[in-house]
CSV table of C-alpha atoms and ligand atoms in Angstrom, one decimal:
chain,number,residue,atom,x,y,z
A,54,MET,CA,1.7,20.1,22.7
A,55,LYS,CA,-0.8,23.0,22.6
A,56,ILE,CA,0.7,25.7,24.8
A,57,THR,CA,-0.6,29.0,26.1
A,58,ILE,CA,1.9,31.5,27.5
A,59,LEU,CA,0.3,33.9,29.9
A,60,GLY,CA,2.3,37.1,29.7
A,61,ALA,CA,4.2,38.4,26.7
A,62,GLY,CA,7.0,40.1,28.5
A,63,ALA,CA,10.7,39.4,27.9
A,64,ILE,CA,10.8,35.9,29.5
A,65,GLY,CA,7.4,34.8,28.1
A,66,SER,CA,8.3,35.9,24.6
A,67,LEU,CA,11.7,34.2,24.9
A,68,TRP,CA,10.0,30.9,25.8
A,69,ALA,CA,7.4,31.4,23.1
A,70,ILE,CA,10.2,31.5,20.5
A,71,ALA,CA,12.0,28.6,22.1
A,72,LEU,CA,9.0,26.3,22.2
A,73,GLN,CA,7.4,27.2,18.9
A,74,PRO,CA,9.5,24.9,16.6
A,75,GLN,CA,8.1,21.8,18.3
A,76,HIS,CA,4.8,23.0,19.8
A,77,ASP,CA,1.6,24.9,19.0
A,78,VAL,CA,2.2,28.1,21.0
A,79,GLN,CA,-0.1,31.1,21.6
A,80,VAL,CA,0.3,34.0,24.0
A,81,TRP,CA,-2.3,35.4,26.3
A,82,THR,CA,-2.2,39.1,27.1
A,83,ARG,CA,-4.2,41.8,28.8
A,84,SER,CA,-5.0,43.4,25.5
A,85,SER,CA,-7.4,42.1,22.9
A,86,ILE,CA,-4.8,41.5,20.1
A,87,THR,CA,-5.3,38.3,18.1
A,88,ARG,CA,-1.8,38.2,16.6
A,89,TYR,CA,1.5,38.9,18.4
A,90,PRO,CA,4.4,39.9,16.0
A,91,LEU,CA,7.9,39.7,17.4
A,92,THR,CA,11.3,40.5,16.0
A,93,PHE,CA,13.9,38.5,17.8
A,94,GLN,CA,17.6,38.9,18.1
A,95,SER,CA,19.4,35.7,19.2
A,96,LEU,CA,22.6,35.7,21.3
A,97,SER,CA,24.6,35.2,18.1
A,98,GLY,CA,23.0,38.5,16.7
A,99,LYS,CA,20.8,36.7,14.2
A,100,VAL,CA,17.5,38.6,13.7
A,101,ARG,CA,14.2,36.8,12.8
A,102,THR,CA,10.6,37.7,12.8
A,103,TYR,CA,7.8,35.6,14.3
A,104,CYS,CA,4.0,36.0,14.6
A,105,PHE,CA,2.1,34.2,17.3
A,106,ASP,CA,-1.6,33.7,17.8
A,107,ALA,CA,-2.8,35.6,20.8
A,108,ASN,CA,-5.8,35.4,23.0
A,109,HIS,CA,-7.7,32.6,21.2
A,110,ILE,CA,-10.1,31.0,23.7
A,111,ASP,CA,-10.3,27.7,21.9
A,112,HIS,CA,-6.5,27.4,22.0
A,113,LEU,CA,-6.6,28.1,25.7
A,114,GLN,CA,-9.3,25.6,26.4
A,115,GLN,CA,-7.4,22.9,24.5
A,116,SER,CA,-4.0,23.7,26.0
A,117,ASP,CA,-1.9,20.9,27.5
A,118,LEU,CA,0.3,23.5,29.2
A,119,LEU,CA,-0.1,26.9,30.6
A,120,LEU,CA,3.2,28.7,31.1
A,121,VAL,CA,2.7,31.7,33.4
A,122,THR,CA,5.4,34.4,33.0
A,123,VAL,CA,3.7,37.5,34.4
A,124,LYS,CA,5.3,39.3,37.4
A,125,SER,CA,4.9,37.7,40.8
A,126,PHE,CA,2.3,40.2,42.0
A,127,GLN,CA,0.2,39.7,38.8
A,128,VAL,CA,0.0,35.9,39.0
A,129,ILE,CA,-3.3,35.6,40.8
A,130,THR,CA,-5.1,38.5,39.0
A,131,ALA,CA,-4.0,37.1,35.6
A,132,LEU,CA,-4.9,33.5,36.4
A,133,HIS,CA,-8.3,34.1,38.0
A,134,PRO,CA,-10.2,34.8,34.8
A,135,LEU,CA,-8.9,31.6,33.3
A,136,ILE,CA,-10.1,29.1,36.0
A,137,ASN,CA,-13.1,27.8,34.1
A,138,ASP,CA,-11.3,27.7,30.7
A,139,LEU,CA,-8.4,25.3,31.6
A,140,SER,CA,-9.0,21.7,31.0
A,141,ALA,CA,-8.3,19.4,33.9
A,142,ARG,CA,-5.3,17.9,32.2
A,143,CYS,CA,-3.7,21.2,31.5
A,144,LYS,CA,-0.4,21.4,33.4
A,145,ILE,CA,0.5,24.8,34.9
A,146,VAL,CA,4.1,26.1,35.0
A,147,ILE,CA,4.7,29.3,37.0
A,148,MET,CA,7.9,31.2,36.3
A,149,HIS,CA,8.6,34.5,38.1
A,150,ASN,CA,11.2,36.2,40.2
A,151,GLY,CA,10.8,35.9,43.9
A,152,ILE,CA,8.7,33.6,46.0
A,153,GLY,CA,5.2,33.8,47.5
A,154,SER,CA,2.5,33.2,45.0
A,155,HIS,CA,2.4,29.4,45.5
A,156,ASP,CA,-0.3,29.1,48.3
A,157,ALA,CA,-2.8,31.3,46.3
A,158,VAL,CA,-2.1,29.4,43.1
A,159,LYS,CA,-2.7,26.1,44.8
A,160,GLN,CA,-6.0,27.4,46.2
A,161,LEU,CA,-7.1,28.6,42.8
A,162,PHE,CA,-6.2,25.3,41.0
A,163,PRO,CA,-6.5,22.6,43.7
A,164,LYS,CA,-6.9,19.8,41.1
A,165,HIS,CA,-4.3,20.8,38.5
A,166,THR,CA,-0.7,19.7,38.3
A,167,ILE,CA,1.3,22.8,39.1
A,168,TYR,CA,5.0,23.3,38.6
A,169,TYR,CA,7.3,26.2,39.5
A,170,ALA,CA,10.3,27.1,37.4
A,171,THR,CA,13.1,29.6,37.6
A,172,THR,CA,15.4,30.7,34.9
A,173,SER,CA,18.5,32.8,34.7
A,174,HIS,CA,18.2,33.4,30.9
A,175,ALA,CA,18.3,37.2,30.3
A,176,ALA,CA,16.1,38.8,27.7
A,177,LEU,CA,15.2,42.4,27.0
A,178,LYS,CA,12.2,43.8,25.2
A,179,THR,CA,13.6,46.9,23.5
A,180,ALA,CA,10.2,47.8,22.1
A,181,GLU,CA,6.6,46.4,22.3
A,182,SER,CA,7.5,43.7,19.7
A,183,THR,CA,11.3,43.5,19.7
A,184,LEU,CA,13.1,41.0,21.9
A,185,ARG,CA,16.8,40.5,22.5
A,186,HIS,CA,18.2,37.4,24.2
A,187,THR,CA,21.0,39.0,26.2
A,188,GLY,CA,22.4,36.2,28.4
A,189,LEU,CA,22.5,32.5,28.4
A,190,GLY,CA,21.2,31.0,31.6
A,191,GLN,CA,19.8,27.8,33.1
A,192,THR,CA,16.3,26.8,34.1
A,193,PHE,CA,15.1,24.6,36.9
A,194,ILE,CA,11.6,23.1,37.1
A,195,GLY,CA,9.8,21.0,39.7
A,196,PRO,CA,6.5,20.2,41.3
A,197,LEU,CA,4.8,22.6,43.6
A,198,SER,CA,3.3,19.9,45.8
A,199,SER,CA,5.7,18.3,48.3
A,200,VAL,CA,4.5,14.9,47.0
A,201,ILE,CA,7.3,14.0,44.6
A,202,SER,CA,5.8,13.8,41.1
A,203,THR,CA,7.5,11.1,38.9
A,204,ASP,CA,6.5,12.9,35.8
A,205,ASN,CA,9.6,14.9,35.0
A,206,SER,CA,9.1,14.9,31.2
A,207,ILE,CA,8.2,18.5,31.4
A,208,ALA,CA,11.9,19.3,32.2
A,209,ASP,CA,12.9,17.4,29.0
A,210,MET,CA,10.5,19.5,27.0
A,211,PHE,CA,11.8,22.7,28.3
A,212,ASN,CA,15.4,21.4,27.9
A,213,GLN,CA,14.8,20.6,24.2
A,214,ALA,CA,13.4,24.1,23.7
A,215,LEU,CA,16.1,26.1,25.6
A,216,SER,CA,18.8,24.2,27.3
A,217,PRO,CA,19.9,23.6,30.0
A,218,CYS,CA,16.7,22.9,32.0
A,219,TYR,CA,17.0,20.6,35.0
A,220,TRP,CA,14.3,18.8,36.9
A,221,GLN,CA,14.3,19.5,40.6
A,222,ASP,CA,12.3,17.5,43.2
A,223,ASP,CA,12.5,20.4,45.7
A,224,ILE,CA,12.0,23.4,43.5
A,225,MET,CA,12.1,25.7,46.6
A,226,GLU,CA,15.9,25.3,46.7
A,227,PRO,CA,16.6,26.9,43.3
A,228,LEU,CA,13.8,29.4,43.9
A,229,TRP,CA,15.6,30.4,47.1
A,230,LYS,CA,19.0,30.6,45.4
A,231,LYS,CA,17.6,32.8,42.7
A,232,LEU,CA,15.8,34.9,45.4
A,233,ALA,CA,19.2,35.4,47.1
A,234,ILE,CA,20.7,36.8,43.8
A,235,ASN,CA,17.7,39.0,43.3
A,236,CYS,CA,17.9,40.3,46.9
A,237,ALA,CA,21.5,41.2,46.2
A,238,ILE,CA,21.2,42.8,42.8
A,239,ASN,CA,17.7,44.1,42.3
A,240,PRO,CA,17.2,46.7,45.1
A,241,LEU,CA,20.8,48.1,44.8
A,242,THR,CA,20.6,48.5,41.0
A,243,ALA,CA,17.1,50.1,41.3
A,244,ILE,CA,18.0,52.5,44.1
A,245,ASN,CA,21.3,53.6,42.5
A,246,GLN,CA,19.9,53.3,38.9
A,247,CYS,CA,23.0,51.5,37.8
A,248,THR,CA,23.7,48.4,35.6
A,249,ASN,CA,24.2,45.0,37.2
A,250,GLY,CA,27.9,45.3,36.4
A,251,GLU,CA,28.4,48.5,38.4
A,252,LEU,CA,27.8,46.5,41.6
A,253,ALA,CA,31.2,44.9,41.1
A,254,ASN,CA,32.7,48.2,42.2
A,255,GLU,CA,34.5,48.2,45.6
A,256,GLY,CA,31.9,50.6,47.1
A,257,TYR,CA,29.1,48.0,46.9
A,258,GLN,CA,31.0,45.0,48.3
A,259,ALA,CA,30.3,45.5,52.0
A,260,GLN,CA,26.5,45.9,51.4
A,261,LEU,CA,26.4,42.9,49.0
A,262,ILE,CA,28.2,40.8,51.7
A,263,GLN,CA,25.7,41.9,54.4
A,264,ILE,CA,22.7,41.2,52.2
A,265,CYS,CA,24.0,37.7,51.3
A,266,ASN,CA,24.9,36.9,54.9
A,267,GLU,CA,21.4,37.7,56.0
A,268,VAL,CA,19.9,35.6,53.2
A,269,THR,CA,22.3,32.8,54.2
A,270,LEU,CA,21.0,32.8,57.8
A,271,VAL,CA,17.4,32.5,56.7
A,272,MET,CA,18.1,29.9,54.1
A,273,ARG,CA,20.0,27.8,56.7
A,274,ALA,CA,17.0,28.1,59.0
A,275,GLU,CA,14.8,26.9,56.1
A,276,GLY,CA,17.0,23.8,56.0
A,277,TYR,CA,19.3,24.5,53.1
A,278,ARG,CA,23.1,23.8,53.4
A,279,ILE,CA,24.8,27.1,52.4
A,280,LYS,CA,28.5,27.6,52.8
A,281,ASN,CA,29.9,30.9,54.1
A,282,GLY,CA,30.3,33.3,51.2
A,283,GLU,CA,28.5,31.0,48.8
A,284,LEU,CA,25.6,33.3,48.0
A,285,TYR,CA,27.9,36.4,47.7
A,286,GLN,CA,30.1,34.5,45.2
A,287,GLN,CA,27.0,33.5,43.2
A,288,ALA,CA,25.7,37.0,43.2
A,289,LEU,CA,29.1,38.3,42.0
A,290,THR,CA,29.1,35.6,39.2
A,291,VAL,CA,25.7,36.9,38.0
A,292,ILE,CA,26.8,40.5,38.3
A,293,LYS,CA,29.7,39.8,36.0
A,294,ALA,CA,27.7,37.6,33.6
A,295,THR,CA,25.0,40.2,33.2
A,296,ALA,CA,27.2,43.3,33.6
A,297,ASP,CA,25.6,45.4,30.9
A,298,ASN,CA,22.0,44.5,31.9
A,299,TYR,CA,19.7,46.6,33.9
A,300,SER,CA,17.9,44.4,36.4
A,301,SER,CA,14.1,44.1,36.2
A,302,MET,CA,13.7,46.2,39.3
A,303,ASN,CA,16.0,48.9,37.9
A,304,ARG,CA,13.6,49.1,34.9
A,305,ASP,CA,10.5,49.0,37.0
A,306,VAL,CA,11.7,52.0,39.1
A,307,PHE,CA,13.0,53.8,36.0
A,308,TYR,CA,9.5,53.5,34.3
A,309,GLN,CA,7.7,54.0,37.6
A,310,ARG,CA,6.0,50.6,37.6
A,311,PRO,CA,5.3,48.4,40.6
A,312,THR,CA,8.3,46.3,41.6
A,313,GLU,CA,8.6,42.7,42.8
A,314,ILE,CA,10.1,43.8,46.1
A,315,ASP,CA,7.4,42.2,48.2
A,316,TYR,CA,8.1,38.8,46.6
A,317,ILE,CA,11.9,39.2,46.7
A,318,THR,CA,13.2,41.1,49.8
A,319,GLY,CA,9.7,41.1,51.3
A,320,TYR,CA,9.5,37.3,51.2
A,321,LEU,CA,13.0,37.1,52.9
A,322,ILE,CA,11.8,39.5,55.7
A,323,HIS,CA,8.6,37.5,56.1
A,324,GLN,CA,10.5,34.2,56.5
A,325,ALA,CA,13.2,35.8,58.7
A,326,LYS,CA,10.4,36.9,61.1
A,327,ILE,CA,9.2,33.3,61.4
A,328,PHE,CA,12.6,32.2,62.6
A,329,ASP,CA,13.2,35.4,64.6
A,330,ILE,CA,16.3,36.3,62.5
A,331,ALA,CA,17.3,40.0,62.2
A,332,VAL,CA,17.7,41.1,58.6
A,333,PRO,CA,18.3,44.9,59.0
A,334,VAL,CA,20.2,45.5,55.7
A,335,ASN,CA,17.5,43.8,53.6
A,336,THR,CA,14.8,45.6,55.7
A,337,GLN,CA,16.3,49.0,54.9
A,338,LEU,CA,16.4,48.1,51.2
A,339,TRP,CA,12.8,47.0,51.3
A,340,GLN,CA,11.8,50.3,52.9
A,341,THR,CA,13.7,52.4,50.4
A,342,ILE,CA,12.1,50.6,47.4
A,343,THR,CA,8.7,50.8,49.0
A,344,SER,CA,8.9,54.5,49.6
A,345,MET,CA,10.3,55.0,46.0
A,346,GLU,CA,7.2,53.3,44.7
A,347,SER,CA,4.9,55.3,46.8
A,348,SER,CA,6.4,58.6,45.6
A,349,TYR,CA,6.0,57.7,41.9
A,350,HIS,CA,3.1,59.9,41.2
A,351,ALA,CA,3.6,62.4,44.0
B,579,KPL,O1,16.8,38.2,37.6
B,579,KPL,C1,17.3,39.2,37.4
B,579,KPL,C2,16.5,40.4,37.3
B,579,KPL,O2,16.9,41.4,36.7
B,579,KPL,O3,15.4,40.4,37.8
B,579,KPL,C3,18.8,39.3,37.4
B,579,KPL,C4,19.4,37.9,37.7
B,579,KPL,C5,19.3,40.3,38.5
B,579,KPL,C6,19.4,39.7,36.1
B,579,KPL,O4,19.3,41.0,35.8
């Protein structure tokens, strides 16, 4: 397959490396580079250097797959310039933290087959062209449209590249479960500028439980069967599995970049309003991150 990966951040670069043995992969970036060199350290510590094509319009136009790995709030701005260059058969896979870009993506590409994906693989870009795979995770992929697509071969393709990858008829369910984990971990690690692992300390437990209880109420209203304490236990599992990592929101606040708060906690608050559910703890976290962002350059 000819593949273009839109966004050469940590996750986009990780998939570029995973897909390249079997596919013809290029990256698409905001800059005008034509080659993208990357030094990669695998989970076993092995280091290898790669060089991908970048920003070749003919490769984009011939692509069978466009994998979009930019941040949630960049999806539409990044996709807009590509509308006329994607062939009608090009499948689009969108992979970002949080929820909320899907309606705009559907409007932008009404005739294309669109999938959403979520991954818990952890990767860290330690410099512009250095990538470290820091945690093994799993990936879920499924169709955006509620009409169930029978073509689940895309999940096999991702599974061969970086397993495990599971097909999901209702992709919203894993997206919500990942959103719950991000609601629990990301704002707290950003506000307190701590590693994910520090959230295992006693002092954070009451807040983590409240955050997860609020998410549970909204997810149940959305129709998902969530057991009491399930989301908190899942968040704790991720906290322990990624103990040494800094969350993406922690890094965004550290480097004074925009965060994905509106697509994580903001999306939860938006949906809670629809069902008239109070989410005071998450609302407080949303307000704190929002005011941290607005004071960046003050
Ligand atoms: O997705 C993540 C993020 O940092 O955005 C978690 C799961 C919290 C891992 O760090």
